[in-house]
CSV table of C-alpha atoms and ligand atoms in Angstrom, one decimal:
chain,number,residue,atom,x,y,z
A,1015,MET,CA,116.9,70.5,-104.9
A,1016,GLN,CA,113.5,72.3,-104.9
A,1017,PRO,CA,110.8,71.3,-102.5
A,1018,ALA,CA,108.5,68.8,-104.2
A,1019,ASN,CA,105.4,70.8,-103.6
A,1020,ALA,CA,104.8,74.5,-102.8
A,1021,GLU,CA,102.6,73.3,-99.9
A,1022,ARG,CA,105.7,72.0,-98.0
A,1023,GLY,CA,107.4,75.2,-96.8
A,1024,GLN,CA,110.8,75.6,-95.1
A,1025,TRP,CA,112.1,76.7,-91.7
A,1026,GLY,CA,112.5,80.4,-91.3
A,1027,SER,CA,115.8,80.3,-89.5
A,1028,ARG,CA,118.3,77.9,-88.0
A,1029,LEU,CA,117.3,78.7,-84.5
A,1030,GLY,CA,113.7,78.1,-85.5
A,1031,PHE,CA,114.6,74.6,-86.7
A,1032,ILE,CA,116.4,73.7,-83.5
A,1033,PHE,CA,113.5,75.0,-81.4
A,1034,ALA,CA,111.0,73.0,-83.5
A,1035,ALA,CA,113.1,69.7,-83.4
A,1036,ALA,CA,113.7,70.1,-79.7
A,1037,GLY,CA,110.0,70.8,-79.3
A,1038,SER,CA,109.3,67.5,-81.0
A,1039,ALA,CA,111.8,65.7,-78.8
A,1040,ILE,CA,110.8,67.3,-75.5
A,1041,GLY,CA,107.4,65.9,-74.4
A,1042,LEU,CA,105.7,63.4,-72.2
A,1043,GLY,CA,108.8,61.3,-72.9
A,1044,ASN,CA,111.0,63.6,-70.9
A,1045,VAL,CA,108.8,65.0,-68.2
A,1046,TRP,CA,106.7,62.0,-67.4
A,1047,ARG,CA,108.2,58.8,-68.9
A,1048,PHE,CA,111.8,59.6,-68.0
A,1049,PRO,CA,111.4,60.0,-64.3
A,1050,THR,CA,109.0,57.1,-64.2
A,1051,THR,CA,111.6,54.8,-65.9
A,1052,VAL,CA,114.4,56.2,-63.7
A,1053,GLY,CA,112.3,55.3,-60.6
A,1054,GLN,CA,111.7,51.8,-61.9
A,1055,ASN,CA,115.3,51.1,-62.8
A,1056,GLY,CA,117.3,52.1,-59.7
A,1057,GLY,CA,117.9,55.8,-60.1
A,1058,ALA,CA,121.4,57.2,-61.0
A,1059,VAL,CA,122.6,54.0,-62.7
A,1060,PHE,CA,119.8,54.2,-65.2
A,1061,VAL,CA,120.5,57.9,-65.7
A,1062,LEU,CA,124.1,57.1,-66.6
A,1063,VAL,CA,123.2,54.3,-69.1
A,1064,TYR,CA,120.6,56.7,-70.6
A,1065,LEU,CA,123.2,59.3,-71.2
A,1066,LEU,CA,125.5,56.8,-72.9
A,1067,ALA,CA,122.5,55.7,-75.1
A,1068,VAL,CA,121.9,59.2,-76.2
A,1069,VAL,CA,125.5,59.9,-77.1
A,1070,GLY,CA,126.3,56.5,-78.6
A,1071,LEU,CA,123.1,55.6,-80.5
A,1072,SER,CA,120.4,58.3,-80.7
A,1073,PHE,CA,122.7,61.1,-81.7
A,1074,PHE,CA,123.8,59.1,-84.8
A,1075,VAL,CA,120.4,57.9,-85.7
A,1076,MET,CA,119.3,61.5,-85.6
A,1077,ILE,CA,122.1,62.6,-87.9
A,1078,ALA,CA,121.0,59.8,-90.3
A,1079,GLU,CA,117.3,60.9,-90.2
A,1080,PHE,CA,118.2,64.6,-90.7
A,1081,SER,CA,120.5,63.7,-93.6
A,1082,LEU,CA,117.8,61.5,-95.4
A,1083,GLY,CA,115.2,64.2,-95.0
A,1084,ARG,CA,117.3,67.1,-96.1
A,1085,ARG,CA,118.8,65.3,-99.1
A,1086,THR,CA,115.4,64.3,-100.5
A,1087,GLN,CA,113.2,67.1,-99.1
A,1088,ARG,CA,110.6,64.4,-98.8
A,1089,ASN,CA,108.4,62.5,-96.2
A,1090,PRO,CA,109.6,59.1,-95.0
A,1091,VAL,CA,108.0,57.2,-97.8
A,1092,GLY,CA,109.3,59.6,-100.4
A,1093,VAL,CA,112.8,59.3,-99.0
A,1094,TYR,CA,113.0,55.6,-99.9
A,1095,LYS,CA,111.2,56.0,-103.2
A,1096,THR,CA,113.8,58.7,-104.2
A,1097,LEU,CA,116.9,57.0,-102.9
A,1098,ALA,CA,116.1,53.4,-103.6
A,1099,PRO,CA,113.4,53.5,-106.3
A,1100,GLY,CA,111.4,50.3,-106.9
A,1101,SER,CA,112.8,48.6,-103.8
A,1102,ALA,CA,110.9,47.3,-100.7
A,1103,TRP,CA,112.6,50.1,-98.6
A,1104,LYS,CA,109.5,52.3,-99.1
A,1105,TYR,CA,107.7,50.0,-96.7
A,1106,LEU,CA,110.0,51.3,-94.0
A,1107,GLY,CA,108.6,54.7,-94.7
A,1108,VAL,CA,105.0,53.3,-94.8
A,1109,LEU,CA,105.7,51.8,-91.3
A,1110,GLY,CA,106.8,55.3,-90.2
A,1111,VAL,CA,103.6,56.9,-91.5
A,1112,LEU,CA,101.4,54.2,-89.8
A,1113,THR,CA,103.4,54.6,-86.6
A,1114,GLY,CA,102.8,58.3,-86.6
A,1115,TRP,CA,99.1,57.7,-86.8
A,1116,GLY,CA,99.3,55.0,-84.1
A,1117,ILE,CA,101.4,57.0,-81.6
A,1118,SER,CA,99.5,60.3,-82.1
A,1119,SER,CA,96.2,58.5,-81.2
A,1120,PHE,CA,97.2,57.5,-77.7
A,1121,TYR,CA,99.7,60.3,-77.1
A,1122,SER,CA,96.8,62.7,-77.4
A,1123,VAL,CA,94.8,60.8,-74.8
A,1124,VAL,CA,97.7,61.0,-72.3
A,1125,ALA,CA,98.3,64.6,-73.2
A,1126,GLY,CA,94.7,65.2,-72.4
A,1127,TRP,CA,95.3,64.1,-68.8
A,1128,THR,CA,97.7,67.0,-68.3
A,1129,LEU,CA,94.9,69.4,-69.2
A,1130,GLY,CA,92.6,67.7,-66.8
A,1131,TYR,CA,95.2,67.9,-64.0
A,1132,LEU,CA,96.1,71.4,-64.8
A,1133,TRP,CA,92.5,72.3,-64.2
A,1134,LYS,CA,92.0,70.1,-61.1
A,1135,THR,CA,95.2,71.4,-59.5
A,1136,ALA,CA,94.5,75.0,-60.2
A,1137,VAL,CA,91.0,74.8,-58.6
A,1138,GLY,CA,92.4,73.0,-55.6
A,1139,ALA,CA,90.5,69.7,-56.2
A,1140,PHE,CA,93.2,67.7,-54.3
A,1141,ASN,CA,93.6,70.2,-51.4
A,1142,GLN,CA,92.1,68.2,-48.6
A,1143,ALA,CA,92.5,64.8,-50.1
A,1144,SER,CA,94.4,61.9,-48.6
A,1145,ALA,CA,96.9,59.8,-50.6
A,1146,ASP,CA,94.3,57.1,-51.1
A,1147,GLN,CA,91.7,59.6,-52.2
A,1148,ILE,CA,94.1,61.1,-54.7
A,1149,ALA,CA,94.8,57.7,-56.2
A,1150,SER,CA,91.1,56.9,-56.6
A,1151,MET,CA,90.5,60.4,-58.1
A,1152,PHE,CA,93.0,59.4,-60.8
A,1153,GLY,CA,91.2,56.1,-61.3
A,1154,SER,CA,87.7,57.7,-61.7
A,1155,PHE,CA,89.2,60.5,-63.8
A,1156,VAL,CA,90.6,58.1,-66.4
A,1157,ALA,CA,87.5,56.0,-66.3
A,1158,ASP,CA,85.1,58.8,-67.2
A,1159,PRO,CA,84.4,58.4,-70.9
A,1160,LEU,CA,83.1,62.0,-71.6
A,1161,THR,CA,86.1,63.6,-69.9
A,1162,GLN,CA,88.6,61.4,-71.6
A,1163,ILE,CA,87.2,61.9,-75.1
A,1164,SER,CA,86.6,65.6,-74.6
A,1165,LEU,CA,90.2,66.2,-73.5
A,1166,HIS,CA,91.6,64.0,-76.3
A,1167,PHE,CA,89.4,65.9,-78.8
A,1168,LEU,CA,90.6,69.3,-77.4
A,1169,PHE,CA,94.2,68.3,-77.7
A,1170,MET,CA,93.8,67.0,-81.2
A,1171,VAL,CA,92.0,70.1,-82.3
A,1172,ALA,CA,94.7,72.4,-81.0
A,1173,THR,CA,97.3,70.2,-82.8
A,1174,VAL,CA,95.5,70.4,-86.1
A,1175,LEU,CA,95.0,74.2,-85.8
A,1176,ILE,CA,98.8,74.7,-85.2
A,1177,LEU,CA,99.7,72.4,-88.1
A,1178,MET,CA,97.3,74.2,-90.5
A,1179,GLY,CA,99.5,77.3,-90.0
A,1180,GLY,CA,102.2,75.5,-91.9
A,1181,ILE,CA,105.9,75.2,-91.2
A,1182,LYS,CA,107.0,78.8,-90.6
A,1183,GLY,CA,103.8,80.3,-89.3
A,1184,GLY,CA,102.7,77.2,-87.4
A,1185,ILE,CA,105.2,74.8,-85.9
A,1186,GLU,CA,108.1,77.2,-85.8
A,1187,ARG,CA,106.3,80.2,-84.4
A,1188,TRP,CA,104.7,78.2,-81.6
A,1189,SER,CA,107.9,76.4,-80.7
A,1190,LYS,CA,109.8,79.6,-80.4
A,1191,ILE,CA,107.2,80.9,-77.9
A,1192,LEU,CA,106.6,77.7,-76.0
A,1193,MET,CA,110.0,76.2,-75.5
A,1194,PRO,CA,111.6,79.0,-73.5
A,1195,LEU,CA,108.5,79.2,-71.4
A,1196,LEU,CA,108.7,75.5,-70.7
A,1197,LEU,CA,112.3,75.8,-69.6
A,1198,GLY,CA,111.4,78.7,-67.3
A,1199,ILE,CA,108.6,76.9,-65.5
A,1200,LEU,CA,110.7,73.8,-65.1
A,1201,VAL,CA,113.6,75.7,-63.5
A,1202,LEU,CA,111.2,77.3,-61.1
A,1203,LEU,CA,109.9,73.9,-60.1
A,1204,VAL,CA,113.4,72.5,-59.6
A,1205,VAL,CA,114.3,75.4,-57.3
A,1206,ARG,CA,111.2,74.6,-55.2
A,1207,SER,CA,111.9,70.9,-55.2
A,1208,VAL,CA,115.6,70.9,-54.2
A,1209,THR,CA,114.9,73.3,-51.3
A,1210,LEU,CA,112.3,71.1,-49.6
A,1211,PRO,CA,113.3,69.3,-46.4
A,1212,ASN,CA,115.2,66.1,-47.0
A,1213,ALA,CA,115.7,66.9,-50.6
A,1214,GLY,CA,119.2,65.4,-50.2
A,1215,ILE,CA,117.9,61.8,-50.2
A,1216,GLY,CA,116.2,62.3,-53.5
A,1217,LEU,CA,119.4,64.0,-54.9
A,1218,GLU,CA,121.5,61.1,-53.8
A,1219,TYR,CA,119.1,58.5,-55.4
A,1220,TYR,CA,119.2,60.5,-58.6
A,1221,LEU,CA,122.9,61.2,-58.8
A,1222,LYS,CA,124.9,58.6,-56.9
A,1223,PRO,CA,124.9,55.3,-58.8
A,1224,ASP,CA,124.1,52.1,-56.9
A,1225,TRP,CA,125.9,49.6,-59.2
A,1226,SER,CA,124.0,46.6,-57.8
A,1227,LYS,CA,120.9,48.1,-59.5
A,1228,LEU,CA,122.4,47.7,-63.0
A,1229,THR,CA,120.3,45.2,-64.9
A,1230,GLY,CA,120.0,44.1,-68.5
A,1231,ARG,CA,116.4,45.1,-68.5
A,1232,GLY,CA,117.5,48.6,-67.2
A,1233,VAL,CA,120.0,48.9,-70.1
A,1234,ILE,CA,117.3,48.0,-72.7
A,1235,ALA,CA,114.8,50.4,-71.0
A,1236,ALA,CA,117.4,53.2,-71.2
A,1237,VAL,CA,118.1,52.7,-74.9
A,1238,GLY,CA,114.4,52.5,-75.7
A,1239,GLN,CA,113.8,55.6,-73.7
A,1240,ALA,CA,116.6,57.4,-75.6
A,1241,PHE,CA,114.8,56.7,-78.9
A,1242,PHE,CA,111.4,57.6,-77.8
A,1243,SER,CA,112.5,60.8,-76.1
A,1244,LEU,CA,114.5,62.0,-79.2
A,1245,SER,CA,111.5,61.2,-81.6
A,1246,LEU,CA,113.5,58.7,-83.6
A,1247,GLY,CA,112.5,55.6,-85.5
A,1248,MET,CA,109.4,56.7,-87.3
A,1249,GLY,CA,110.6,59.5,-89.5
A,1250,THR,CA,109.7,62.6,-87.4
A,1251,MET,CA,113.3,63.8,-87.7
A,1252,ILE,CA,113.4,62.8,-91.4
A,1253,THR,CA,110.3,65.0,-92.0
A,1254,TYR,CA,111.7,67.9,-89.9
A,1255,GLY,CA,115.0,67.6,-91.7
A,1256,SER,CA,113.2,67.8,-95.0
A,1257,TYR,CA,112.2,71.4,-94.2
A,1258,LEU,CA,115.8,72.4,-93.5
A,1259,SER,CA,118.0,74.4,-95.8
A,1260,ARG,CA,121.3,73.2,-97.3
A,1261,ARG,CA,123.3,75.9,-95.5
A,1262,GLU,CA,122.7,74.4,-92.0
A,1263,ASN,CA,125.2,72.2,-90.2
A,1264,LEU,CA,123.4,68.9,-89.4
A,1265,VAL,CA,125.9,67.8,-86.8
A,1266,THR,CA,125.5,71.1,-84.8
A,1267,ALA,CA,121.7,70.9,-85.1
A,1268,ALA,CA,121.6,67.3,-83.8
A,1269,SER,CA,124.0,68.1,-81.0
A,1270,TRP,CA,121.7,71.0,-79.9
A,1271,VAL,CA,118.6,68.9,-80.0
A,1272,CYS,CA,120.1,66.0,-78.1
A,1273,ALA,CA,121.6,68.4,-75.5
A,1274,LEU,CA,118.3,70.3,-75.0
A,1275,ASP,CA,116.2,67.2,-74.8
A,1276,THR,CA,118.6,65.6,-72.2
A,1277,LEU,CA,118.7,68.9,-70.2
A,1278,ILE,CA,114.9,68.9,-69.9
A,1279,ALA,CA,114.8,65.2,-69.0
A,1280,LEU,CA,117.5,65.7,-66.3
A,1281,LEU,CA,115.7,68.8,-65.0
A,1282,ALA,CA,112.4,66.9,-64.8
A,1283,GLY,CA,114.2,64.3,-62.6
A,1284,PHE,CA,115.6,67.1,-60.4
A,1285,ALA,CA,112.1,68.5,-60.1
A,1286,ILE,CA,110.5,65.2,-59.1
A,1287,PHE,CA,112.9,63.0,-57.0
A,1288,PRO,CA,113.8,65.5,-54.2
A,1289,ALA,CA,110.1,66.3,-53.8
A,1290,LEU,CA,109.2,62.6,-54.0
A,1291,PHE,CA,111.6,61.6,-51.2
A,1292,SER,CA,110.8,64.7,-49.2
A,1293,VAL,CA,107.3,63.5,-48.6
A,1294,GLY,CA,108.5,59.9,-48.2
A,1295,LEU,CA,107.0,58.2,-51.3
A,1296,GLU,CA,108.3,55.3,-53.3
A,1297,PRO,CA,110.1,56.1,-56.6
A,1298,SER,CA,109.1,52.9,-58.4
A,1299,ILE,CA,105.3,53.3,-58.5
A,1300,GLY,CA,105.2,53.4,-62.3
A,1301,ALA,CA,102.9,55.2,-64.7
A,1302,GLY,CA,100.9,56.9,-62.0
A,1303,LEU,CA,104.0,58.7,-60.7
A,1304,ILE,CA,103.0,62.2,-61.8
A,1305,PHE,CA,99.2,61.9,-61.8
A,1306,VAL,CA,98.9,60.1,-58.4
A,1307,VAL,CA,102.0,61.3,-56.5
A,1308,LEU,CA,102.5,64.9,-57.5
A,1309,PRO,CA,99.2,66.2,-56.1
A,1310,ASN,CA,100.2,64.8,-52.7
A,1311,ILE,CA,103.5,66.7,-53.0
A,1312,PHE,CA,101.8,69.9,-54.1
A,1313,ASN,CA,99.5,69.6,-51.2
A,1314,LYS,CA,102.4,69.7,-48.8
A,1315,ILE,CA,104.3,72.7,-50.2
A,1316,PHE,CA,103.8,76.4,-50.0
A,1317,LEU,CA,101.8,77.7,-53.0
A,1318,GLY,CA,101.3,74.0,-54.0
A,1319,ASN,CA,98.3,74.7,-56.3
A,1320,LEU,CA,100.3,77.3,-58.2
A,1321,PHE,CA,103.4,75.0,-58.6
A,1322,GLY,CA,101.1,72.1,-59.4
A,1323,ALA,CA,99.2,74.0,-62.1
A,1324,GLY,CA,102.5,75.3,-63.4
A,1325,PHE,CA,103.9,71.8,-63.7
A,1326,PHE,CA,100.9,70.4,-65.6
A,1327,LEU,CA,100.9,73.5,-67.8
A,1328,LEU,CA,104.5,72.6,-68.6
A,1329,LEU,CA,103.6,69.0,-69.4
A,1330,ALA,CA,100.7,70.1,-71.7
A,1331,ILE,CA,103.0,72.5,-73.5
A,1332,ALA,CA,105.7,69.9,-73.9
A,1333,ALA,CA,103.2,67.4,-75.1
A,1334,ILE,CA,101.6,69.6,-77.8
A,1335,THR,CA,104.9,70.5,-79.4
A,1336,SER,CA,105.6,66.8,-79.6
A,1337,LEU,CA,102.2,65.8,-80.9
A,1338,ILE,CA,102.4,68.3,-83.7
A,1339,SER,CA,105.6,66.6,-84.9
A,1340,ILE,CA,103.9,63.1,-84.8
A,1341,VAL,CA,100.8,64.2,-86.7
A,1342,GLU,CA,103.0,66.0,-89.2
A,1343,VAL,CA,104.5,62.8,-90.5
A,1344,PRO,CA,101.3,61.3,-92.1
A,1345,ALA,CA,100.4,64.8,-93.2
A,1346,ALA,CA,103.7,65.3,-95.0
A,1347,TYR,CA,103.1,61.9,-96.7
A,1348,PHE,CA,99.7,63.1,-98.0
A,1349,ILE,CA,101.1,66.4,-99.1
A,1350,ASP,CA,104.1,64.9,-101.0
A,1351,GLU,CA,102.8,61.6,-102.3
A,1352,ARG,CA,99.1,62.4,-102.8
A,1353,LYS,CA,99.6,66.1,-103.6
A,1354,TRP,CA,96.9,67.1,-101.1
A,1355,THR,CA,96.7,70.6,-99.7
A,1356,ARG,CA,98.2,71.1,-96.2
A,1357,ARG,CA,94.8,71.8,-94.9
A,1358,LYS,CA,93.3,68.5,-96.1
A,1359,ALA,CA,96.3,66.5,-95.2
A,1360,VAL,CA,96.4,67.8,-91.6
A,1361,LEU,CA,92.6,67.3,-91.2
A,1362,VAL,CA,92.8,63.7,-92.3
A,1363,SER,CA,95.9,62.9,-90.3
A,1364,GLY,CA,94.6,64.5,-87.1
A,1365,GLY,CA,91.1,63.2,-87.7
A,1366,GLY,CA,92.4,59.7,-88.2
A,1367,ALA,CA,94.4,59.9,-85.0
A,1368,PHE,CA,91.4,61.2,-83.1
A,1369,LEU,CA,89.3,58.3,-84.2
A,1370,ALA,CA,92.0,55.7,-83.4
A,1371,GLY,CA,92.4,57.4,-80.0
A,1372,ILE,CA,88.8,56.8,-79.0
A,1373,PRO,CA,89.2,53.2,-78.0
A,1374,ALA,CA,92.5,54.2,-76.2
A,1375,ALA,CA,90.6,56.9,-74.3
A,1376,LEU,CA,87.9,54.4,-73.3
A,1377,SER,CA,90.4,51.7,-72.3
A,1378,LEU,CA,91.1,52.9,-68.7
A,1379,GLY,CA,88.0,51.8,-67.1
A,1380,ALA,CA,85.2,53.4,-69.2
A,1381,VAL,CA,84.7,50.3,-71.3
A,1382,PRO,CA,85.9,47.3,-69.3
A,1383,GLY,CA,86.4,45.1,-72.3
A,1384,LEU,CA,89.1,47.5,-73.6
A,1385,SER,CA,91.2,47.6,-70.5
A,1386,SER,CA,92.4,44.0,-70.7
A,1387,LEU,CA,93.0,42.7,-74.2
A,1388,LEU,CA,96.1,40.7,-73.7
A,1389,THR,CA,98.1,39.3,-70.8
A,1390,ILE,CA,101.9,38.6,-71.1
A,1391,GLU,CA,103.7,37.3,-68.1
A,1392,ASN,CA,101.2,38.7,-65.6
A,1393,ARG,CA,101.0,42.1,-67.1
A,1394,THR,CA,97.7,43.0,-68.6
A,1395,TYR,CA,97.6,45.2,-71.7
A,1396,GLY,CA,94.6,47.4,-72.4
A,1397,PHE,CA,94.0,49.1,-75.8
A,1398,LEU,CA,96.2,52.1,-74.9
A,1399,ASP,CA,99.0,49.9,-73.6
A,1400,LEU,CA,98.9,47.8,-76.7
A,1401,MET,CA,99.1,50.8,-79.0
A,1402,ASN,CA,102.1,52.0,-77.0
A,1403,LEU,CA,103.7,48.6,-77.1
A,1404,LEU,CA,103.2,48.1,-80.9
A,1405,PHE,CA,103.8,51.6,-82.2
A,1406,GLY,CA,105.7,53.3,-79.3
A,1407,GLN,CA,108.2,50.5,-78.9
A,1408,TYR,CA,108.5,47.8,-81.4
A,1409,SER,CA,107.9,50.0,-84.4
A,1410,LEU,CA,110.4,52.6,-83.3
A,1411,ILE,CA,113.1,50.0,-82.7
A,1412,ILE,CA,112.5,48.5,-86.1
A,1413,GLY,CA,112.4,52.0,-87.7
A,1414,SER,CA,115.7,53.0,-86.1
A,1415,LEU,CA,117.4,49.8,-87.1
A,1416,GLY,CA,116.1,50.3,-90.7
A,1417,VAL,CA,117.4,53.8,-90.9
A,1418,ALA,CA,120.9,52.8,-89.6
A,1419,ILE,CA,121.1,49.9,-92.1
A,1420,PHE,CA,119.8,52.0,-95.0
A,1421,VAL,CA,122.2,54.8,-94.4
A,1422,GLY,CA,125.2,52.6,-93.5
A,1423,TRP,CA,124.7,49.9,-96.1
A,1424,LYS,CA,122.3,51.0,-98.9
A,1425,TRP,CA,122.5,54.7,-99.4
A,1426,GLY,CA,126.1,54.6,-98.2
A,1427,LEU,CA,128.5,56.5,-96.0
A,1428,SER,CA,129.9,58.6,-98.9
A,1429,ASN,CA,126.5,60.0,-99.6
A,1430,LEU,CA,125.9,60.6,-95.9
A,1431,PHE,CA,129.3,62.4,-95.6
A,1432,ALA,CA,128.5,64.5,-98.7
A,1433,GLU,CA,125.3,65.6,-97.1
A,1434,LEU,CA,127.0,66.4,-93.8
A,1435,ARG,CA,129.5,68.5,-95.7
A,1436,GLU,CA,126.7,70.7,-97.0
A,1437,GLY,CA,126.7,73.6,-94.6
A,1438,ASN,CA,129.8,72.1,-92.8
A,1439,PRO,CA,132.6,71.8,-95.4
A,1440,ASP,CA,135.1,71.1,-92.6
A,1441,PHE,CA,133.5,67.9,-91.5
A,1442,ARG,CA,136.3,65.5,-90.8
A,1443,ALA,CA,134.9,62.8,-88.4
A,1444,GLU,CA,134.3,60.2,-91.2
A,1445,ARG,CA,135.8,57.3,-89.4
A,1446,LEU,CA,134.0,57.9,-86.1
A,1447,PHE,CA,130.6,58.5,-87.8
A,1448,GLY,CA,131.1,55.6,-90.2
A,1449,PHE,CA,131.9,53.2,-87.3
A,1450,PHE,CA,128.8,54.2,-85.3
A,1451,ILE,CA,126.3,54.4,-88.2
A,1452,LYS,CA,127.5,51.4,-90.2
A,1453,PHE,CA,128.4,49.0,-87.4
A,1454,PHE,CA,127.7,50.1,-83.8
A,1455,CYS,CA,124.1,51.3,-84.2
A,1456,PRO,CA,122.8,48.4,-86.3
A,1457,ILE,CA,124.3,45.8,-84.1
A,1458,ILE,CA,123.2,47.2,-80.8
A,1459,ILE,CA,119.7,48.0,-82.1
A,1460,ALA,CA,119.4,44.5,-83.6
A,1461,LEU,CA,120.3,43.0,-80.2
A,1462,LEU,CA,117.8,45.3,-78.6
A,1463,LEU,CA,115.1,44.2,-81.0
A,1464,ILE,CA,115.9,40.5,-80.4
A,1465,TYR,CA,115.7,41.1,-76.7
A,1466,LEU,CA,112.4,42.8,-77.0
A,1467,ILE,CA,110.9,40.0,-79.0
A,1468,PHE,CA,111.6,37.6,-76.2
A,1469,ASN,CA,110.8,40.1,-73.4
A,1470,PRO,CA,107.8,42.2,-74.4
A,1471,ASN,CA,107.6,43.5,-70.9
A,1472,ALA,CA,111.0,45.1,-70.9
A,1473,PHE,CA,109.5,48.5,-71.0
A,1474,ALA,CA,106.3,47.8,-69.2
B,2403,LIG,N1,109.8,62.5,-78.2
B,2403,LIG,C1,108.5,62.9,-77.8
B,2403,LIG,C2,108.5,62.8,-76.3
B,2403,LIG,O1,109.4,62.7,-75.6
B,2403,LIG,C3,107.4,62.1,-78.4
B,2403,LIG,C4,107.6,61.9,-79.9
B,2403,LIG,C5,107.5,62.9,-80.9
B,2403,LIG,C6,108.0,60.8,-80.6
B,2403,LIG,N2,107.7,62.4,-82.1
B,2403,LIG,C7,108.1,61.1,-81.9
B,2403,LIG,C8,108.3,59.5,-80.1
B,2403,LIG,C9,108.4,60.1,-82.9
B,2403,LIG,C10,108.6,58.6,-81.1
B,2403,LIG,C11,108.7,58.9,-82.4
B,2403,LIG,O2,107.4,62.9,-75.7
């Protein structure tokens, strides 16, 4: 099948695709959200459940998304219009496009923090500060409207510029340079962390399961984290799959992406927990883990400013390769369905996300009214939290459920297997894949969704 529009483009090589898809998956989700969630859910037990969720759910949903994208060579809306014309399935794609806009707005704000902290750490802003001072520095940093909006703007401009380069020249070229760099800095940080005094306590917390810490909420959080981290449920992987050639082996590609993403998340944990326990801090402090605690740690280690700046550079790199994949989804929709040029599509997609991100950027203290919009069971949601809850959680779970049901029950397993045999004529695992995609994934994800409806704080 020919691409629908010459503005679409294709990946230059198989390795380029794997780098780009891994670059999408690896982001704030791995380096920031994963350790935070591990710390809130009892350490090693959570890590184990997370690994099961990646292998048992995310891997198969990723295969489903890649297959839909490559078969149709379309954006998430186009996929359903092509495979189920005239049906309501296209609204699942519309939800994905809206979700891309919603996630990119606040993701860019949080990504902006990494730039701010890269700068602060490099110039030694935390050097003589006490733990309390560092905490209040974070508070005043996120409450400063000009800083928040400027960093958000900077991040979105960089994203739009990369995306304007198109598929081969933009996303792929950048991912090829940035991903290995990211791995290198992370390994460096892990080596520093595990050689600190008392690193063993952190390693034990991270690696030795304490079964009494296994909770339903932890299981749900692990499954949700596995979707978020692998960029599933809104059509990112449909869109990336749509730029893939028929010769590629989708099962191999998905295996690589899942393995690399998990490797980075696990390494991030190895970088953070030994250092955390080495200076005697609590693992369960939540969202502030990196921005409040790490400067304390960097203060106490040799060449701390250098390691600190390296760490935030790493986060910024990881965040931008993810953000480009989120902004690309609405852009692909405009290119395919509205026949816009890539330039116009990317400007509108990025510009819209920037505007939607402004209230998120102002919701951490700059405009007090925006920082507490809703209270559920003692937890207060500001604008940013609310966007995260609606788009980053509910919408992704609904989207993943929809993809599994669509592929398993509407498009059908025989079409899926035919697509998987393209580029992999020896594919023989029909029964295994059929069971997971048609039954296991829809049932487990549906249960997760039901749980979330009654426990909106499960991820909070
Ligand atoms: N997976 C990325 C991360 O870990 C974020 C991301 C990119 C994403 N594309 C997505 C999350 C699509 C959900 C859906 O930071």
